[in-house]
Amino acid sequence: MSDAATSQRPRILVTRAVFPEVVAKLERHFEVESNPDDADWSRDELIARLQGRQGAFTTGSVKVDEALLAACPDLRICANMAVGYNNFDIDAMTRHGVVATNTPDVLTETTADFGFALLMATARRLTESEHYLRRGEWKKWSYDMFAGADIHGATLGILGMGRIGQGIARRGALGFGMKVIYHNRSRLPADVEAELGARYVGKDELLAQADHLVLVLPYSASSHHAIGAAELARMKPTATLVNLARGGIVDDAALAEALRARTIAAAGLDVFEGEPSVHPALLTVPNVVLTPHIASASIPTRRAMADLAADNLISFLEGRGALTPVQPNPSPADTGAAR
Ligand code: 8YV
């Protein structure tokens, strides 16, 4: 390609290490700076690297806010390799005419699978019992050794009934004969409720009735500490809590205390307030299963997420519009037309 043709190509920054094949695809369309070593760029370094770049490939750990947008006037699109986008200040992006995209659908089933894995591991005390065995403490069988809660036939509560919540409901109702109750900002249409075998209830009833409560709602100011000490106190002492959604939805200090005091029986957590730090009290209680934000981490799904984020950049910056934009009323820049 001639220098002239090369210099006309849009310039993008891939902020985190990602599949080399996906970076190679992006390089066929753009001038790309990538981060194959997954270096931890400071914010100033990130802003410096974004100068003169129209697109950014981001993950949930990259914060895009007013200050960054004001400092990066050439930026026109940030493509998040995640369905959640609480790392984006969407209002500020809309004000600056910057399109936000996420990766819905491609991770739904994988994440719902993991929700069930975490629920079952938690209710049946899988990691706690494995640690006991590895410590060499298993000397004999006893009737109540690591006896936990049943999944089949139990009442499954789901807080947040989007795509992933519905995937979990389907697994619970069809696979395990569970009674499914849910609470959501808006109630699902009757035919969808019937297909899922799910009954809409108020949040208090959800907390009181669920044998197992799975959190799959998006994080925002209004869902901050949606589960705190008061909510935990309303749950059954035999109940299991699973957080697949985002840190900050659960008050982790209050949860650690509820687990210690056995206000609830157990918790399974894939996400944490301030992750990758984990509240130290959670590390001291045995009745919690902890995983490092891996719910979407199957190889095919992570590849599909990366491809969708890349395809959003390609489609938008080549003038065909974003494939999965977040803003409900995309700004005029969403046509891909030059600003
Ligand atoms: C991502 C997630 O792995 O999609 C999401 O919202 O939480 C995970 O699937 C993580 O956010 C990395 O970007």
XYZ file of C-alpha atoms and ligand atoms in Angstrom:
352
model
C 0.000 0.000 0.000
C 1.280 3.493 -0.836
C 2.228 5.928 1.928
C -0.702 8.124 0.922
C -3.211 5.267 1.177
C -1.684 4.166 4.473
C -1.867 7.606 6.013
C -5.553 7.918 5.105
C -6.520 4.848 7.035
C -8.182 5.455 10.409
C -5.910 5.031 13.392
C -6.964 2.949 16.369
C -5.598 1.851 19.724
C -6.120 -1.669 21.095
C -5.769 -0.924 24.791
C -5.337 -4.475 26.125
C -3.803 -7.711 24.911
C -6.246 -9.662 22.773
C -6.218 -12.559 20.283
C -3.420 -11.890 17.735
C -5.796 -12.950 14.931
C -8.182 -10.173 15.931
C -5.366 -7.610 15.986
C -4.302 -8.896 12.539
C -7.851 -8.388 11.253
C -7.845 -4.824 12.575
C -4.472 -4.220 10.908
C -6.023 -5.036 7.537
C -8.283 -1.979 7.998
C -6.486 0.486 10.243
C -3.212 1.847 11.491
C -3.117 -0.074 14.753
C -1.193 0.377 17.948
C -1.783 -2.667 20.137
C -0.673 -3.817 23.562
C 0.495 -7.426 23.078
C 2.279 -7.479 26.444
C -0.853 -6.218 28.229
C 1.147 -3.412 29.813
C -0.655 -1.464 32.531
C -0.737 1.953 30.923
C -1.309 4.848 33.271
C -4.177 7.124 32.404
C -1.803 9.792 31.097
C -0.094 7.204 28.929
C -3.430 5.959 27.621
C -4.472 9.519 26.757
C -1.122 10.163 25.076
C -1.469 6.985 22.988
C -5.014 7.952 21.965
C -3.892 11.240 20.404
C -4.749 11.334 16.704
C -6.698 8.078 16.969
C -10.339 7.716 15.941
C -11.056 4.375 17.556
C -10.293 2.484 20.761
C -10.730 -1.217 21.479
C -11.405 -1.350 25.220
C -12.238 -3.813 27.967
C -14.083 -3.282 31.229
C -10.933 -2.066 32.949
C -10.525 0.966 30.676
C -12.378 3.988 32.004
C -13.733 6.377 29.378
C -14.943 9.551 31.080
C -15.303 13.289 30.535
C -11.642 14.033 31.251
C -10.387 11.400 28.812
C -12.844 12.458 26.110
C -11.918 16.139 26.503
C -8.255 15.196 26.127
C -8.825 12.990 23.043
C -10.729 15.149 20.528
C -10.122 12.799 17.579
C -11.819 9.837 19.228
C -15.083 8.798 17.552
C -15.758 5.282 18.817
C -14.887 3.085 21.803
C -15.662 -0.591 21.262
C -15.886 -2.454 24.568
C -15.115 -6.165 24.614
C -17.842 -6.732 27.205
C -21.613 -6.625 27.364
C -21.433 -4.413 30.476
C -20.234 -0.859 29.904
C -20.160 0.774 33.319
C -16.570 1.741 32.506
C -18.064 4.203 29.975
C -19.654 7.529 30.892
C -22.315 7.247 28.205
C -23.685 10.784 28.702
C -20.209 12.262 28.290
C -19.584 10.085 25.216
C -22.842 11.220 23.661
C -21.954 14.877 24.395
C -18.600 14.404 22.700
C -20.172 12.560 19.750
C -18.296 9.369 20.606
C -20.087 6.121 19.869
C -20.005 3.352 22.483
C -20.435 -0.281 21.512
C -20.628 -3.459 23.598
C -20.816 -7.208 22.896
C -24.357 -8.418 23.622
C -25.697 -11.889 22.729
C -22.368 -13.586 21.947
C -21.658 -14.276 25.637
C -25.185 -14.971 26.909
C -25.140 -18.771 26.963
C -21.542 -19.104 28.163
C -22.203 -16.689 31.016
C -25.448 -18.445 31.941
C -23.553 -21.772 31.963
C -21.050 -20.276 34.356
C -23.838 -18.866 36.533
C -25.042 -22.407 36.988
C -21.535 -23.714 37.621
C -21.048 -21.110 40.334
C -24.479 -21.740 41.818
C -23.898 -25.478 41.996
C -20.351 -25.139 43.323
C -21.644 -22.809 46.033
C -24.744 -24.722 47.070
C -22.891 -28.072 47.070
C -19.744 -26.668 48.736
C -17.441 -27.833 45.980
C -14.334 -25.723 46.580
C -14.593 -25.840 50.368
C -14.660 -29.649 50.277
C -11.861 -29.836 47.713
C -9.620 -27.655 49.897
C -10.369 -29.959 52.853
C -9.374 -32.994 50.807
C -6.179 -31.322 49.513
C -5.206 -30.399 53.075
C -5.266 -34.120 53.874
C -8.053 -33.735 56.422
C -10.374 -36.408 54.904
C -10.040 -39.391 57.214
C -13.535 -40.892 57.190
C -17.051 -40.448 55.799
C -19.704 -38.795 57.945
C -23.404 -38.262 57.336
C -23.260 -34.480 57.251
C -19.836 -33.972 55.715
C -20.130 -30.945 53.405
C -23.889 -31.415 53.184
C -25.268 -28.429 51.300
C -28.467 -27.287 49.626
C -30.323 -28.898 46.733
C -30.588 -27.186 43.376
C -33.284 -29.356 41.751
C -36.787 -28.416 42.801
C -35.570 -25.362 44.751
C -36.768 -21.797 44.222
C -34.409 -19.874 41.983
C -34.572 -16.093 42.355
C -33.137 -13.898 39.609
C -32.515 -10.182 40.077
C -32.173 -8.606 36.630
C -33.945 -10.480 33.841
C -32.077 -9.536 30.672
C -30.572 -12.006 28.233
C -28.278 -13.692 30.764
C -30.975 -13.797 33.466
C -33.293 -15.493 30.988
C -30.580 -18.023 30.111
C -30.247 -18.873 33.787
C -34.024 -19.096 34.218
C -34.264 -21.521 31.295
C -31.517 -23.735 32.716
C -33.161 -23.722 36.145
C -36.714 -24.418 34.988
C -36.031 -26.883 32.181
C -32.871 -28.569 33.422
C -33.405 -28.708 37.156
C -37.161 -28.386 37.658
C -36.689 -25.231 39.712
C -39.428 -22.752 40.533
C -38.234 -19.501 39.004
C -39.115 -16.085 40.397
C -37.585 -12.816 39.222
C -37.491 -9.107 39.765
C -36.520 -6.607 37.100
C -36.991 -2.907 36.300
C -39.656 -3.946 33.809
C -41.756 -7.056 33.722
C -41.320 -9.460 30.808
C -44.198 -10.034 28.359
C -46.542 -12.821 29.490
C -45.497 -15.180 26.662
C -41.810 -14.848 27.604
C -42.639 -15.459 31.277
C -44.591 -18.554 30.252
C -41.769 -19.854 28.036
C -39.271 -19.388 30.867
C -41.654 -20.640 33.539
C -40.771 -17.503 35.517
C -43.017 -15.526 37.897
C -42.527 -11.787 38.492
C -42.338 -10.751 42.161
C -41.382 -7.632 44.132
C -37.804 -7.360 45.368
C -38.756 -8.100 48.994
C -40.597 -11.265 47.992
C -37.654 -12.302 45.823
C -35.282 -11.945 48.770
C -37.590 -13.788 51.152
C -38.580 -16.663 48.853
C -35.408 -17.526 46.937
C -33.428 -20.601 47.965
C -30.797 -19.428 45.513
C -30.550 -15.811 44.389
C -28.576 -14.959 41.242
C -27.684 -11.333 40.456
C -27.475 -10.447 36.774
C -28.463 -6.792 36.688
C -26.329 -4.038 35.134
C -24.295 -1.834 37.453
C -25.277 1.839 37.706
C -25.707 4.401 40.473
C -29.188 2.985 41.063
C -27.978 -0.606 41.504
C -25.057 0.323 43.793
C -25.341 -1.885 46.903
C -28.683 -3.276 45.726
C -27.751 -6.120 48.074
C -26.553 -4.785 51.427
C -27.027 -5.717 55.071
C -30.794 -5.046 55.038
C -31.385 -7.191 51.945
C -29.168 -10.020 53.232
C -31.152 -10.002 56.478
C -34.355 -10.650 54.487
C -32.943 -13.784 52.845
C -33.376 -17.332 54.179
C -30.556 -18.500 56.456
C -30.241 -21.516 54.121
C -30.006 -19.348 50.998
C -27.216 -19.070 48.442
C -26.297 -15.779 46.750
C -24.492 -15.663 43.394
C -23.107 -12.422 41.909
C -22.303 -12.719 38.218
C -23.008 -9.112 37.371
C -20.650 -6.449 38.704
C -18.827 -5.585 41.857
C -20.571 -2.778 43.686
C -24.031 -4.332 43.278
C -23.293 -6.220 46.499
C -21.889 -4.519 49.592
C -18.986 -6.952 49.971
C -18.251 -5.997 53.604
C -21.896 -6.641 54.551
C -21.843 -9.928 52.641
C -18.678 -11.128 54.371
C -20.318 -10.390 57.710
C -23.556 -12.204 56.697
C -21.489 -15.244 55.634
C -19.531 -15.175 58.881
C -22.716 -14.868 60.964
C -24.505 -17.424 58.715
C -27.332 -14.965 58.010
C -27.192 -16.716 54.638
C -25.593 -20.097 53.987
C -23.152 -19.376 51.187
C -22.183 -17.115 48.297
C -20.570 -17.517 44.893
C -18.843 -14.420 43.564
C -17.310 -13.799 40.148
C -17.147 -10.012 40.574
C -15.989 -7.747 43.396
C -16.028 -4.144 44.537
C -12.667 -2.677 43.510
C -11.563 -5.845 41.688
C -8.997 -7.265 41.170
C -8.754 -6.493 44.902
C -11.031 -8.659 47.004
C -12.414 -7.527 50.359
C -10.074 -9.223 52.858
C -12.969 -10.442 55.013
C -14.291 -12.484 52.079
C -11.009 -14.372 51.993
C -11.427 -15.461 55.603
C -14.877 -17.074 55.387
C -15.109 -20.685 54.163
C -18.643 -20.544 52.774
C -17.878 -18.507 49.679
C -16.716 -19.607 46.228
C -14.536 -16.947 44.597
C -13.631 -16.726 40.897
C -11.705 -13.941 39.104
C -14.372 -12.477 36.757
C -14.365 -15.403 34.323
C -18.068 -15.935 33.619
C -17.653 -15.265 29.883
C -14.288 -17.003 29.678
C -14.744 -19.862 27.257
C -12.277 -19.660 24.386
C -14.931 -19.490 21.626
C -16.928 -16.850 23.486
C -13.955 -14.632 24.292
C -13.013 -14.875 20.608
C -16.570 -13.973 19.552
C -16.520 -10.975 21.920
C -13.195 -9.774 20.536
C -14.420 -10.249 16.958
C -17.608 -8.305 17.633
C -15.703 -5.416 19.227
C -13.335 -5.379 16.222
C -16.215 -5.596 13.740
C -17.870 -2.625 15.445
C -14.717 -0.568 14.857
C -14.439 -1.710 11.246
C -18.081 -1.163 10.371
C -18.286 2.232 12.048
C -14.984 3.685 10.903
C -15.619 2.486 7.344
C -18.910 4.401 7.315
C -21.420 1.575 7.716
C -22.454 2.413 11.284
C -21.822 0.570 14.540
C -23.182 -2.998 14.744
C -24.103 -3.016 18.444
C -24.203 0.609 19.636
C -25.067 1.331 23.251
C -26.546 4.811 22.927
C -30.305 4.515 22.397
C -30.347 7.549 20.105
C -26.989 7.381 18.371
C -25.416 10.748 17.667
C -25.066 11.818 14.025
C -21.478 10.556 14.236
C -22.940 7.017 14.377
C -23.301 7.028 10.617
C -19.538 6.821 10.442
C -19.485 10.148 8.560
C -16.394 12.253 9.172
C -16.759 14.866 11.880
C -15.789 -9.378 30.471
C -18.087 -8.938 31.469
O -14.922 -10.440 30.470
O -19.069 -8.764 29.349
C -19.022 -8.329 30.484
O -19.737 -7.390 30.866
O -18.170 -8.693 32.606
C -17.057 -9.924 31.038
O -17.626 -10.780 30.098
C -15.111 -8.237 31.151
O -15.921 -7.165 31.396
C -13.895 -7.803 30.308
O -14.142 -6.713 29.513
